PDB file of C-alpha atoms in Angstrom:
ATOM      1  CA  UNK A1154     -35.071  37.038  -1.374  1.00  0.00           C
ATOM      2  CA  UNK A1155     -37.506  35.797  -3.298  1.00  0.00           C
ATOM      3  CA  UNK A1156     -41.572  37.281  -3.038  1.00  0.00           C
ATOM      4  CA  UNK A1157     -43.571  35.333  -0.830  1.00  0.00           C
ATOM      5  CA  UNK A1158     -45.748  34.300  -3.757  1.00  0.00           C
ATOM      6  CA  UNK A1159     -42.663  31.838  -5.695  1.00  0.00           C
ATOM      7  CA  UNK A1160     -41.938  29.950  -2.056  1.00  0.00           C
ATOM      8  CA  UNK A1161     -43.488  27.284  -1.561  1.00  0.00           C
ATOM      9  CA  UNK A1162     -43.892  25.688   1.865  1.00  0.00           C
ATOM     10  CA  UNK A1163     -41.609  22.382   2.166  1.00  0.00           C
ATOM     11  CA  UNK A1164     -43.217  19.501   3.567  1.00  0.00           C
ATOM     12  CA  UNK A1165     -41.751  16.327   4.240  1.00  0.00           C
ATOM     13  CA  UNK A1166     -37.987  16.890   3.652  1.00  0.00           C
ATOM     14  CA  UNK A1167     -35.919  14.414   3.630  1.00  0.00           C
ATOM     15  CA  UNK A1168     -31.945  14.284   3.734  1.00  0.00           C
ATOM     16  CA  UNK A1169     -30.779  12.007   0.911  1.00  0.00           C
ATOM     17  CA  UNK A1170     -27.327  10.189   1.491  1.00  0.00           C
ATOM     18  CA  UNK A1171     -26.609  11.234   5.109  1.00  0.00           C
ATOM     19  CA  UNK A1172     -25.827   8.010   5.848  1.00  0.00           C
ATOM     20  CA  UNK A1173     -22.283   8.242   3.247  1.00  0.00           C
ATOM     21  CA  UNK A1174     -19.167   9.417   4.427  1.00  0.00           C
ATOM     22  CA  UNK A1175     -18.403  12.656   1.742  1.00  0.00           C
ATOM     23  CA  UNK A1176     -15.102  13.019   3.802  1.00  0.00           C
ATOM     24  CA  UNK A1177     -11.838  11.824   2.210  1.00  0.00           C
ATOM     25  CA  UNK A1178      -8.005  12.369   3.315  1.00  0.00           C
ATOM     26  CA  UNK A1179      -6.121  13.402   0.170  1.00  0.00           C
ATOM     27  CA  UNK A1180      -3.864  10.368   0.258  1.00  0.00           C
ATOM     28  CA  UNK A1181      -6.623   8.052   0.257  1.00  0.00           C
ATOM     29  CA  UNK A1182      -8.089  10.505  -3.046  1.00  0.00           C
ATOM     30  CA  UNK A1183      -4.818   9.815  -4.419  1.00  0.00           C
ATOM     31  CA  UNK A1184      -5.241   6.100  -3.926  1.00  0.00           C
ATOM     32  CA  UNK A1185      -8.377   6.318  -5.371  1.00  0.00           C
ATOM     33  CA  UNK A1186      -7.567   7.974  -8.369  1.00  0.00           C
ATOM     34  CA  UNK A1187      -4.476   5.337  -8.737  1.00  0.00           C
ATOM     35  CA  UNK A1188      -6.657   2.467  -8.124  1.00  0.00           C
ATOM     36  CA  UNK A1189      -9.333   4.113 -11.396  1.00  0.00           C
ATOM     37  CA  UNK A1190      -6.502   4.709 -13.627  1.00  0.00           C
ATOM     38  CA  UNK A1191      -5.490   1.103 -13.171  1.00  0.00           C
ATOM     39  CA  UNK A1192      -8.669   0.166 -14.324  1.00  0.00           C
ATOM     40  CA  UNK A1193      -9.912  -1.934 -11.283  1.00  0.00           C
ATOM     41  CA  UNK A1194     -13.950  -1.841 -10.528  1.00  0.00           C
ATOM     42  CA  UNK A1195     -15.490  -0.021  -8.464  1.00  0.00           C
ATOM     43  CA  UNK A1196     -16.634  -2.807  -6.196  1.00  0.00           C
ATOM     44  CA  UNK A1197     -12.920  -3.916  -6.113  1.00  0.00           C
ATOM     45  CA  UNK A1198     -11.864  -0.598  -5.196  1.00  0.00           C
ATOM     46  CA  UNK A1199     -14.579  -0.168  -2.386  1.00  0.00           C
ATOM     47  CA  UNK A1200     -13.151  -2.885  -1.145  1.00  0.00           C
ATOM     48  CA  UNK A1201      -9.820  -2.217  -0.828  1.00  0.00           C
ATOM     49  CA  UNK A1202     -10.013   1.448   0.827  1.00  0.00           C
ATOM     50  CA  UNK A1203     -12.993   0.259   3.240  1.00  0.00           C
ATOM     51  CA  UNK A1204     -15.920   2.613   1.603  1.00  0.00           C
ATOM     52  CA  UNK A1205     -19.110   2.167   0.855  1.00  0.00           C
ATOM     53  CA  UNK A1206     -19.477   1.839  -3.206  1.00  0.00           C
ATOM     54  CA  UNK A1207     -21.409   5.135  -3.308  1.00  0.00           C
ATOM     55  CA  UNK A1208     -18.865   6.767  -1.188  1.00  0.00           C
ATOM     56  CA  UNK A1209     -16.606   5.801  -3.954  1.00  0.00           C
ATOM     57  CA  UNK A1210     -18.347   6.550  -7.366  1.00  0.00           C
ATOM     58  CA  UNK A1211     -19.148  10.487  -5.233  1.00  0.00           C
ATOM     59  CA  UNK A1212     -15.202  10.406  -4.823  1.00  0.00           C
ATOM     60  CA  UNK A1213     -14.720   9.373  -8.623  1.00  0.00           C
ATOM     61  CA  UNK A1214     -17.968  12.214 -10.239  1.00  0.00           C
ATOM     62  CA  UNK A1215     -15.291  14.580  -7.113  1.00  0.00           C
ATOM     63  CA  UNK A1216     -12.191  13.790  -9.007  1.00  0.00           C
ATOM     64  CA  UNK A1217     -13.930  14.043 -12.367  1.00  0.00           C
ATOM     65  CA  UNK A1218     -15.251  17.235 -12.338  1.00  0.00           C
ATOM     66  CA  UNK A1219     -11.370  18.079 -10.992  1.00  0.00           C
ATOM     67  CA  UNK A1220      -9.575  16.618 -14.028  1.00  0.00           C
ATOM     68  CA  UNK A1221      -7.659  14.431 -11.491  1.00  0.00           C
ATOM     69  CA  UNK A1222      -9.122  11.465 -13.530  1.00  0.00           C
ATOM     70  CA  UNK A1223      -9.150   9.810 -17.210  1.00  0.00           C
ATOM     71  CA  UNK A1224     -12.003   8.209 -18.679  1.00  0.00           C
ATOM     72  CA  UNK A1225     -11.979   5.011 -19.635  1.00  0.00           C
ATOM     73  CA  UNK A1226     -13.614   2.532 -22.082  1.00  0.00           C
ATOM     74  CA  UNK A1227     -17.258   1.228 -20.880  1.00  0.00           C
ATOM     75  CA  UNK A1228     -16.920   4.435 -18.243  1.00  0.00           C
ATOM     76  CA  UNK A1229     -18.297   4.671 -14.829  1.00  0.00           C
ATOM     77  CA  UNK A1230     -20.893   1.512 -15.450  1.00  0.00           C
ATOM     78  CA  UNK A1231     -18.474  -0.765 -17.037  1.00  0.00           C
ATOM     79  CA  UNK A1232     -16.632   0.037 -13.664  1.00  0.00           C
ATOM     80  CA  UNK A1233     -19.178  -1.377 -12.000  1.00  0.00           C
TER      81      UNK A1233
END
Protein backbone atom coordinates (compact mmCIF):
# COMPACT_ATOMS: atom_id res chain seq x y z
CA UNK A 1 0.00 0.00 0.00
CA UNK A 2 0.89 3.15 -0.68
CA UNK A 3 2.18 5.86 2.45
CA UNK A 4 -0.50 7.85 3.69
CA UNK A 5 1.23 10.95 2.38
CA UNK A 6 0.65 9.97 -1.86
CA UNK A 7 -3.37 9.23 -1.11
CA UNK A 8 -5.32 11.63 -1.59
CA UNK A 9 -8.86 11.77 -0.21
CA UNK A 10 -11.55 11.25 -3.16
CA UNK A 11 -14.30 13.55 -3.18
CA UNK A 12 -17.09 13.57 -5.40
CA UNK A 13 -16.73 10.27 -7.36
CA UNK A 14 -18.61 9.64 -9.91
CA UNK A 15 -19.26 6.30 -11.96
CA UNK A 16 -18.83 7.10 -15.66
CA UNK A 17 -20.88 4.84 -18.15
CA UNK A 18 -22.94 2.78 -15.66
CA UNK A 19 -25.72 3.38 -17.52
CA UNK A 20 -24.08 0.97 -20.81
CA UNK A 21 -24.55 -2.53 -20.99
CA UNK A 22 -20.51 -3.93 -21.12
CA UNK A 23 -22.19 -7.45 -21.32
CA UNK A 24 -22.20 -9.25 -24.69
CA UNK A 25 -23.12 -13.05 -25.66
CA UNK A 26 -20.34 -14.27 -27.96
CA UNK A 27 -22.70 -14.84 -30.86
CA UNK A 28 -23.90 -11.44 -30.82
CA UNK A 29 -19.66 -10.42 -30.66
CA UNK A 30 -19.50 -12.52 -33.60
CA UNK A 31 -22.28 -10.60 -35.28
CA UNK A 32 -20.69 -7.65 -34.44
CA UNK A 33 -17.47 -8.28 -35.72
CA UNK A 34 -19.33 -9.61 -39.11
CA UNK A 35 -21.42 -6.62 -39.31
CA UNK A 36 -17.59 -4.22 -38.98
CA UNK A 37 -15.89 -6.29 -41.47
CA UNK A 38 -18.74 -5.64 -43.85
CA UNK A 39 -18.13 -2.20 -43.48
CA UNK A 40 -21.62 -1.01 -42.21
CA UNK A 41 -21.62 2.18 -39.61
CA UNK A 42 -21.75 2.10 -36.46
CA UNK A 43 -25.14 3.73 -36.13
CA UNK A 44 -26.38 1.05 -38.64
CA UNK A 45 -24.99 -1.60 -36.65
CA UNK A 46 -26.44 -0.24 -33.26
CA UNK A 47 -29.34 -0.56 -34.83
CA UNK A 48 -29.53 -3.77 -35.95
CA UNK A 49 -28.29 -5.72 -32.65
CA UNK A 50 -30.50 -3.30 -30.33
CA UNK A 51 -27.38 -1.44 -28.45
CA UNK A 52 -26.73 1.67 -27.53
CA UNK A 53 -23.91 3.23 -30.06
CA UNK A 54 -21.41 3.40 -27.17
CA UNK A 55 -22.20 -0.07 -26.19
CA UNK A 56 -21.08 -0.81 -29.64
CA UNK A 57 -17.85 1.25 -30.41
CA UNK A 58 -16.71 -0.43 -26.34
CA UNK A 59 -17.55 -3.86 -28.16
CA UNK A 60 -15.49 -2.77 -31.38
CA UNK A 61 -12.02 -0.87 -29.02
CA UNK A 62 -13.08 -5.06 -27.06
CA UNK A 63 -12.58 -6.82 -30.29
CA UNK A 64 -9.72 -4.56 -31.33
CA UNK A 65 -7.46 -4.89 -28.73
CA UNK A 66 -8.37 -8.93 -29.39
CA UNK A 67 -7.31 -8.98 -33.06
CA UNK A 68 -10.87 -10.30 -33.77
CA UNK A 69 -11.16 -7.16 -36.05
CA UNK A 70 -9.54 -5.39 -39.29
CA UNK A 71 -9.17 -1.85 -39.69
CA UNK A 72 -10.59 -0.16 -42.19
CA UNK A 73 -10.24 3.01 -44.34
CA UNK A 74 -11.55 6.38 -42.50
CA UNK A 75 -11.40 3.93 -39.13
CA UNK A 76 -13.60 4.07 -36.17
CA UNK A 77 -14.92 7.87 -37.10
CA UNK A 78 -15.56 7.28 -40.68
CA UNK A 79 -17.74 4.44 -39.06
CA UNK A 80 -19.60 6.80 -37.56
Amino acid sequence: MAPKTFLKPRKNRIVVLEDLNFVWDEPELMELAELWEQEYSVMYISDQLGRDTDEVIIGLIHLAREDMISQRRGGLLNGL
